[in-house]
CSV table of C-alpha atoms and ligand atoms in Angstrom, one decimal:
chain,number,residue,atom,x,y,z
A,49,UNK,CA,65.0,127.5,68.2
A,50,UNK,CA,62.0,128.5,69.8
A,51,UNK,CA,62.1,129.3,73.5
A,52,UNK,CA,59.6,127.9,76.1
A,53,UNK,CA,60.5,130.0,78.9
A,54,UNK,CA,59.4,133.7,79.5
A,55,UNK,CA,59.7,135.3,82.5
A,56,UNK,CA,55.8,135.0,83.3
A,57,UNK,CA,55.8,131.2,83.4
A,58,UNK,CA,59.6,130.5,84.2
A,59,UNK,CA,58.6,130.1,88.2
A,60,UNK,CA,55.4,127.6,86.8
A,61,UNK,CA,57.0,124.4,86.5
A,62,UNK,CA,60.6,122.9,86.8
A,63,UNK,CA,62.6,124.8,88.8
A,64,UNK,CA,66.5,124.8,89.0
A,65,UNK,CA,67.6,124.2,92.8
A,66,UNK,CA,71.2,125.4,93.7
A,67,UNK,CA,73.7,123.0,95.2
A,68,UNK,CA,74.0,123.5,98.9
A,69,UNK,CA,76.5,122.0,101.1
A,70,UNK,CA,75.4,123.5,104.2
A,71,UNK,CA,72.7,120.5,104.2
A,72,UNK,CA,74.9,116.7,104.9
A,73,UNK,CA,73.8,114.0,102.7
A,74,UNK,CA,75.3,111.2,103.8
A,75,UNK,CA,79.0,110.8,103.6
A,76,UNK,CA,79.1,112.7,100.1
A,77,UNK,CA,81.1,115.5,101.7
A,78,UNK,CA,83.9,113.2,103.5
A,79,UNK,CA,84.8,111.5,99.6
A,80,UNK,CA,84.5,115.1,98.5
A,81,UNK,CA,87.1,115.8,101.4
A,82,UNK,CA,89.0,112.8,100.7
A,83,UNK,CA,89.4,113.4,96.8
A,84,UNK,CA,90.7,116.9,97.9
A,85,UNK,CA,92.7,116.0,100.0
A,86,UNK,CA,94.4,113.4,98.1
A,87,UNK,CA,95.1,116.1,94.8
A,88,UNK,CA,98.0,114.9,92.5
A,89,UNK,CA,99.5,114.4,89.2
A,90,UNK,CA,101.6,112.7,87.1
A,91,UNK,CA,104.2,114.9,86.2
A,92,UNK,CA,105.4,115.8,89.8
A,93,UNK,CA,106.6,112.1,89.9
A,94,UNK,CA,110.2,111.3,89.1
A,95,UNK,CA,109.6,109.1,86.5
A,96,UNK,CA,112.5,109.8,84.2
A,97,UNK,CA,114.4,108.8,87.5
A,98,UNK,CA,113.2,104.7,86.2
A,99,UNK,CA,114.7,105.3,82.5
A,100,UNK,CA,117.9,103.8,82.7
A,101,UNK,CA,116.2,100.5,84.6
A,102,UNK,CA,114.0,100.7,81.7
A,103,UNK,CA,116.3,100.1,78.9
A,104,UNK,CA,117.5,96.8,80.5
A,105,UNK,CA,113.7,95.7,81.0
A,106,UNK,CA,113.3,92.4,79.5
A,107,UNK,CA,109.4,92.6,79.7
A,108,UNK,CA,108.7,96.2,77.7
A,109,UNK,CA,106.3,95.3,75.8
A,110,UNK,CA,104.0,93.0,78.3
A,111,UNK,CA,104.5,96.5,80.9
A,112,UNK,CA,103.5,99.0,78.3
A,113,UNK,CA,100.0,96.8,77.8
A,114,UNK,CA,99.3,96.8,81.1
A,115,UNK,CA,99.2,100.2,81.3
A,116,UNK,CA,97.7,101.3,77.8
A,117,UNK,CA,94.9,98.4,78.9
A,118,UNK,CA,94.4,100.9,82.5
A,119,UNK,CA,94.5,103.8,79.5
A,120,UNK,CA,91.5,102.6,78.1
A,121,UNK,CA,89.2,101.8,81.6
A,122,UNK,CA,90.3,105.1,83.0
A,123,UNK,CA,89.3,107.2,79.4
A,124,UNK,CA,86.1,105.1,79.4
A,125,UNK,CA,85.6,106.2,83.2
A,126,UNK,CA,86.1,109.7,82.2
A,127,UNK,CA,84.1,110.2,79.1
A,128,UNK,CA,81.3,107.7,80.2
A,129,UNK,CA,81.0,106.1,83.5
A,130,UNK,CA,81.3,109.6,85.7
A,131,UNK,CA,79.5,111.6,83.3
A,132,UNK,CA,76.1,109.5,83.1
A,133,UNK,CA,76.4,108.3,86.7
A,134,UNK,CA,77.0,112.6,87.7
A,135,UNK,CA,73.9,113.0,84.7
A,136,UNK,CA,71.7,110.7,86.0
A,137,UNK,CA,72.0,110.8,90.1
A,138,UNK,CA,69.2,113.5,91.5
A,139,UNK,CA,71.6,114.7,94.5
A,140,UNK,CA,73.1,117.4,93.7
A,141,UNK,CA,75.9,116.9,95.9
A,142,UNK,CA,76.6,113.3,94.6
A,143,UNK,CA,76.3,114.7,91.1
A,144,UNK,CA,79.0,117.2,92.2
A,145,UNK,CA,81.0,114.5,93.6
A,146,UNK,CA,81.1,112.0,90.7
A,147,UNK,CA,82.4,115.2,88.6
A,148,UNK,CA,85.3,115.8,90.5
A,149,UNK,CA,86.0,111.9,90.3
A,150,UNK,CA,85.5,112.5,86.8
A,151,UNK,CA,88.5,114.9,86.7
A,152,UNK,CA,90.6,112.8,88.5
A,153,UNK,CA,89.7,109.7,86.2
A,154,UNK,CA,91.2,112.3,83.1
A,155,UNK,CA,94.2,112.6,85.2
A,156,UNK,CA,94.5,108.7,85.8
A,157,UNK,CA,94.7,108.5,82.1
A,158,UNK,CA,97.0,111.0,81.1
A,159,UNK,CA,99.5,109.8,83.7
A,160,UNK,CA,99.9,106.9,81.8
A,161,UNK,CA,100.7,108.7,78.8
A,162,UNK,CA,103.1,110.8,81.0
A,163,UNK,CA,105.3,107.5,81.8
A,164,UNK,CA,104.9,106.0,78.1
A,165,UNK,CA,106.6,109.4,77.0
A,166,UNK,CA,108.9,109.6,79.6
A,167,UNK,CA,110.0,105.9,78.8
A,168,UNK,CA,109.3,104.6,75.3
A,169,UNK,CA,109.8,105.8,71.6
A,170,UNK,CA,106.7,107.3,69.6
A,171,UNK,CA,107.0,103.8,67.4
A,172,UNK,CA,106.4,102.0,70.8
A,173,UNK,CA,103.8,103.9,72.0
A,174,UNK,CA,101.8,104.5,68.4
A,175,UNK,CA,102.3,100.4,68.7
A,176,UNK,CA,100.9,100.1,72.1
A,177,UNK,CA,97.6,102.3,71.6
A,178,UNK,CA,97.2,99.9,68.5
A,179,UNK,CA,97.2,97.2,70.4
A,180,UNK,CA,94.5,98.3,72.5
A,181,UNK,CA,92.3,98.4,69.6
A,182,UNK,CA,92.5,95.1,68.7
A,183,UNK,CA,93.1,93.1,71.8
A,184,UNK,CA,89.3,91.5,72.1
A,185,UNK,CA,89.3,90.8,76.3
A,186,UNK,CA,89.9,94.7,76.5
A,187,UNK,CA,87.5,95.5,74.2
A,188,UNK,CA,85.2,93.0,75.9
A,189,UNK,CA,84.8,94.4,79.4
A,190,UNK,CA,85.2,97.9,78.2
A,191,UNK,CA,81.9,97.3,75.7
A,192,UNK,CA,80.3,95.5,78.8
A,193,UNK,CA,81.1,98.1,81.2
A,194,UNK,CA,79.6,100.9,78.5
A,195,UNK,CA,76.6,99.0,77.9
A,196,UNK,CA,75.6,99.0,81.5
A,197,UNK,CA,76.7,103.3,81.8
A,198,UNK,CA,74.2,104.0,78.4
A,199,UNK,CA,71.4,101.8,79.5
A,200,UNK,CA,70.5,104.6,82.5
A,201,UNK,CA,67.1,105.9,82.2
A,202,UNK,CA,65.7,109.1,83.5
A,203,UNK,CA,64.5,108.7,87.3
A,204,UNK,CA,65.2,105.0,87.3
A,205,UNK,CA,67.2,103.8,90.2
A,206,UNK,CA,67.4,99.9,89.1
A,207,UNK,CA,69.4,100.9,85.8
A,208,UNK,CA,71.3,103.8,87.9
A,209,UNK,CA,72.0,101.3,91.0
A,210,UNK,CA,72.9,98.8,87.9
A,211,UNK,CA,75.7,101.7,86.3
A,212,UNK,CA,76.9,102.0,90.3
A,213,UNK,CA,77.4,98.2,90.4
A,214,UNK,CA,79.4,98.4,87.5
A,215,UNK,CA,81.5,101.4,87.9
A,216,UNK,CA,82.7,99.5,91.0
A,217,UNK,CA,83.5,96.3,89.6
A,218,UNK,CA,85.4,98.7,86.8
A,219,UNK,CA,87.3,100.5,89.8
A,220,UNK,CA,87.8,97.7,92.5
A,221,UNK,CA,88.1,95.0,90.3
A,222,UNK,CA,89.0,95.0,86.7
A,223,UNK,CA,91.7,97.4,87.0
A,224,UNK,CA,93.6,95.3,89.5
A,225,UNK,CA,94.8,92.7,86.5
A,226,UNK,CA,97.3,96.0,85.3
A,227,UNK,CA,97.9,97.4,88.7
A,228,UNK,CA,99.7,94.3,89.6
A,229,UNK,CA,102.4,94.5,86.8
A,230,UNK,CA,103.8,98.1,88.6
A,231,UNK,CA,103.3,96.7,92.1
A,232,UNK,CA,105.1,93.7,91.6
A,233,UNK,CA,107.7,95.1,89.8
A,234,UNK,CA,108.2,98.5,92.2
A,235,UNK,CA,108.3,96.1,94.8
A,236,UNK,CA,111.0,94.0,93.7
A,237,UNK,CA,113.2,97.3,93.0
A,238,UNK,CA,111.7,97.3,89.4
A,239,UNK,CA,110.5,100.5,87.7
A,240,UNK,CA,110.2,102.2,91.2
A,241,UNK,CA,108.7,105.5,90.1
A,242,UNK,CA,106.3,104.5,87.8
A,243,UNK,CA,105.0,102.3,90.8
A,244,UNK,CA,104.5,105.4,92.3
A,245,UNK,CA,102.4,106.8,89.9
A,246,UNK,CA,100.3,103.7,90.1
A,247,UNK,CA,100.0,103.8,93.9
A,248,UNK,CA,98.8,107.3,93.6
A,249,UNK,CA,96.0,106.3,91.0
A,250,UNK,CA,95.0,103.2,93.3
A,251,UNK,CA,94.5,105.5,96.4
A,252,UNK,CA,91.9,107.3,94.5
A,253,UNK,CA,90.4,104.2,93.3
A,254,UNK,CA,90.1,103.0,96.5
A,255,UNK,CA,88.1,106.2,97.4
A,256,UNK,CA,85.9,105.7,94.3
A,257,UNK,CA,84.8,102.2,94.9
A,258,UNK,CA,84.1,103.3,98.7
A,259,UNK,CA,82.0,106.3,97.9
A,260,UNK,CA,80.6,104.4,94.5
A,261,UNK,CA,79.8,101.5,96.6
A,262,UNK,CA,78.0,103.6,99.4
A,263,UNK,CA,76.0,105.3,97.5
A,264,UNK,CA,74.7,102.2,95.8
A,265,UNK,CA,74.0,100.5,98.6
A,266,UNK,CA,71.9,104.0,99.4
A,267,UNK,CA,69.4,102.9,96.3
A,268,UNK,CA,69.6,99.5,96.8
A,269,UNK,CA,68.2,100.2,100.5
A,270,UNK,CA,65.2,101.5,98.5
A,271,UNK,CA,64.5,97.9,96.7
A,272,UNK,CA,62.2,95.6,97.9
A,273,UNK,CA,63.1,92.4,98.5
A,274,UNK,CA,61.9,90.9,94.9
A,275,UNK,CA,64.1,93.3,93.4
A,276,UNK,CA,67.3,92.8,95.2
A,277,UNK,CA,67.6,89.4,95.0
A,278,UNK,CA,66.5,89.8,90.9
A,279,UNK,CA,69.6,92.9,90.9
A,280,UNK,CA,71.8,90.1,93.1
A,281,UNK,CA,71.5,87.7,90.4
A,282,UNK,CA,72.0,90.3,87.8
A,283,UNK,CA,74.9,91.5,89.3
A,284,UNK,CA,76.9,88.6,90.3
A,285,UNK,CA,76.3,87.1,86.7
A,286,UNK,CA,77.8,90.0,85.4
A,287,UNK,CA,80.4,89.5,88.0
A,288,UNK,CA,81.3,85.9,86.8
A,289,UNK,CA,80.9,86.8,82.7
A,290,UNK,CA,83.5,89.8,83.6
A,291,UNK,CA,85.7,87.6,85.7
A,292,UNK,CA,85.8,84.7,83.0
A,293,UNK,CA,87.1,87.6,80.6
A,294,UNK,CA,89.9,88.6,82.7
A,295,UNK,CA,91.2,85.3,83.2
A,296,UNK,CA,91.6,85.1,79.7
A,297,UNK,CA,92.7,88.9,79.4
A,298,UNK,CA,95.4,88.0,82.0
A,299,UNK,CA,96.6,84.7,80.6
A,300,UNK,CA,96.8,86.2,77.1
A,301,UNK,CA,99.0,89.8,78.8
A,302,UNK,CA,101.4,87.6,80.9
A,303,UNK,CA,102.0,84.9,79.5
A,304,UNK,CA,105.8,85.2,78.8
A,305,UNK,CA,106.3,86.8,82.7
A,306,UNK,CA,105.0,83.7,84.3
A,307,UNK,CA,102.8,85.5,86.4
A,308,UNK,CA,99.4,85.0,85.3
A,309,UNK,CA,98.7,82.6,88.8
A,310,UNK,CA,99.4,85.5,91.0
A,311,UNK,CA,97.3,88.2,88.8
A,312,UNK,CA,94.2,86.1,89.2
A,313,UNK,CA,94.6,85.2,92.8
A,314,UNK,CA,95.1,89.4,93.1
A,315,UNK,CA,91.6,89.8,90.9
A,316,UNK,CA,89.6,87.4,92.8
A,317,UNK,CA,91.2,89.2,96.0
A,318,UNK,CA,89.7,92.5,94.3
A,319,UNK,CA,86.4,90.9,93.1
A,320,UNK,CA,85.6,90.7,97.0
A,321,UNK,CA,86.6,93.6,98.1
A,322,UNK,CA,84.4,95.5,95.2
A,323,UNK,CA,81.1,92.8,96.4
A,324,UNK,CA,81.8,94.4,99.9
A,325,UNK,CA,82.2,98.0,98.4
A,326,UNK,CA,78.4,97.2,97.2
A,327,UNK,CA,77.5,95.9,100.6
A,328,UNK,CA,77.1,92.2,98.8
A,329,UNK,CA,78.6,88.9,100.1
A,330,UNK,CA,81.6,87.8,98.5
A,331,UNK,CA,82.0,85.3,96.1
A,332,UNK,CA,85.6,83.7,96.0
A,333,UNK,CA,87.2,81.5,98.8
A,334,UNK,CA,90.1,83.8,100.8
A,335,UNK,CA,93.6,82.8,99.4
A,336,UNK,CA,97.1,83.9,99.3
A,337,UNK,CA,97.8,86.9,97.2
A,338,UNK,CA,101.4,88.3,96.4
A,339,UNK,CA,102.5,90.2,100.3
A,340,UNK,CA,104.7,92.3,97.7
A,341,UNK,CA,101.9,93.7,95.9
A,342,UNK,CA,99.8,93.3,99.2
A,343,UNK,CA,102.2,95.2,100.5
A,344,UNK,CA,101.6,98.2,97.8
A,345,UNK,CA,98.1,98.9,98.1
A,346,UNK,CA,98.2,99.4,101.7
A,347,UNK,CA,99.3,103.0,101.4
A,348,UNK,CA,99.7,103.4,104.9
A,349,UNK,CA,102.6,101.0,105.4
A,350,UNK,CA,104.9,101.6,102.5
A,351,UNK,CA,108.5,100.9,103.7
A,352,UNK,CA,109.5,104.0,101.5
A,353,UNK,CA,109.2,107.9,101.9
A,354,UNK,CA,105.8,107.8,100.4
A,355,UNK,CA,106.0,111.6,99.2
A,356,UNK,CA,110.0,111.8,99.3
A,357,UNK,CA,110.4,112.3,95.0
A,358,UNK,CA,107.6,114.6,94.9
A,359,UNK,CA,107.7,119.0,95.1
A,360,UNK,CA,107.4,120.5,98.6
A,361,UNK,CA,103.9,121.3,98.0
A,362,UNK,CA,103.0,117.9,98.2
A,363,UNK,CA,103.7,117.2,101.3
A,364,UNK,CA,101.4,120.0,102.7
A,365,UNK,CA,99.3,119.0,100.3
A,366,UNK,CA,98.6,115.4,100.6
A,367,UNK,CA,97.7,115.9,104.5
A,368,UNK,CA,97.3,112.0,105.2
A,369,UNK,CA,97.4,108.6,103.2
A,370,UNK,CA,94.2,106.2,103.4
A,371,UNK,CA,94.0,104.0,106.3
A,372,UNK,CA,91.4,101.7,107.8
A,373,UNK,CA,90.6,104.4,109.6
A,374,UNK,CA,89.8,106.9,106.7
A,375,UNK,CA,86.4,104.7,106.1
A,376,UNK,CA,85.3,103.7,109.9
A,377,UNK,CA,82.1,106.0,109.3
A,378,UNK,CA,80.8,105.2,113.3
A,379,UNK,CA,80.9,108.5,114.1
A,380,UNK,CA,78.6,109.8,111.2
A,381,UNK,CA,75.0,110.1,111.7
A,382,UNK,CA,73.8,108.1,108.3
B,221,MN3,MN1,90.8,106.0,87.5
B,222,MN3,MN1,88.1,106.0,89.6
């Protein structure tokens, strides 16, 4: 290849500017903090501790598509979604940010894979990631999803505000149709451990969608008012096509358990809260959703020793769980 730069000219154009995090942008550094704070993984979980409830499981199969369906949105999330939106965002410090998401998004993946082999036979599993191949609501709003992350273009902020939009529908939203299968289940006594996993993989999801969320509202700021309403429309029809999908995705994974009425009550619960991540109004009427599974996404009330099955190191480690209190931003100067 033939080199443009020579030492003469290198200082003439584009320069390369250092990340420096002794200037604040915004609340970047407090989700840095946060994602810290919160490290984990999957094998420090006592998930061989759920085998023997396992083998009397009536509802294998409809459990292990759950999770090989969060497989897929969490490898998509790491290969695509915090790659272009790291590639594309100017910050530096945002760009920094969205890779260390990225990291834990590779770790949200494998844990899966930890439980499947802690659990299942290699027949099961090489069954399972079949399965995801061919079911066509997966494969739906993962293609949807990836169209939106590889339509970015260079110094654009409608398509990049567009990729934040949906990385937080993908993150506060769609995931929450296979989230509920664990948190129903560890909350009846079911599968206890592997719940845990999934509690851990929500807490960072729920940092995602806040930070994801704030910084899109950040562009969107810089819209006038033509093009917010046109990115409004845009994004709330992508909203309903997405949420039509996963009715069907969730009548189609539960149908033998019975409890596809309570999944899409949870959904529409999580469509709102990822339209308020995005600083949008919300779209579906407050209902009832499952205080069981309620009950497991608010990490700071579990009735259990949050940490107890988990190495030493993790207790130091994991300093505090999210609370209300972890995004009341009043005192920052934004
Ligand atoms: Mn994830
Ligand atoms: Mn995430």
């Amino acid at each position: 290849m033939q080199y443009l730069k020579t030492i003469e000219n290198v200082l003439s154009d584009d320069v390369f500017q250092a990340v420096n995090w002794n200037e604040t942008h915004g609340l970047n550094e407090v989700f840095w903090k946060q994602q810290v704070k919160q490290f984990w993984l999957p094998e420090e979980v006592a998930v061989s501790k759920d085998i023997l409830n396992w083998k009397s499981f009536e509802f294998q199969t409809v459990y292990m598509r759950v999770l090989a369906g969060l497989t897929l949105l969490d490898t998509l999330q790491t290969n695509v979604g915090m790659n272009e939106l790291a590639r594309f965002t100017n910050e530096l410090q945002v760009k920094a940010l969205y890779t260390l998401f990225g990291a834990f998004e590779a770790i949200h993946a494998k844990s899966y894979s930890y439980i499947f082999t802690t659990l299942c036979t290699n027949a099961q599993i090489d069954e399972v990631f079949d399965w995801v191949e061919k079911n066509p609501y997966l494969q739906y709003k993962a293609s949807k999803i990836e169209e939106v992350y590889t339509s970015i273009k260079e110094n654009d902020d409608v398509s990049l505000w567009k990729a934040h939009f949906a990385s937080v529908m993908l993150e506060s939203f769609l995931f929450y149709s296979g989230f509920f299968y664990p948190l129903y289940l560890g909350g009846h006594g079911t599968m206890k451990n592997s719940a845990e996993v999934i509690s851990l993989i929500i807490r960072d999801e729920s940092t995602h969608g806040s930070a994801t969320g704030y910084n899109a509202q950040q562009i969107f700021k810089t819209f006038g008012k033509v093009t917010q309403d046109e990115l409004k429309l845009w994004g709330y029809e992508l909203l309903l096509d997405l949420y039509q999908n996963e009715l069907k995705y969730t009548d189609d994974l539960y149908a033998e358990t019975g409890l596809a009425g309570k999944v899409k009550a949870y959904v529409r619960f999580n469509a709102n809260k990822a339209l308020m991540n995005l600083g949008l109004d919300t779209m579906f009427p407050e209902e009832e959703v499952d205080p069981i599974v309620m009950n497991g996404i608010r990490t700071d009330s579990v009735t259990h020793d949050f940490f107890s099955q988990k190495g030493n190191s993790y207790t130091i480690a994991n300093v505090q769980p999210i609370t209300d209190a972890t995004f009341d931003f009043s005192g920052y100067n934004l």
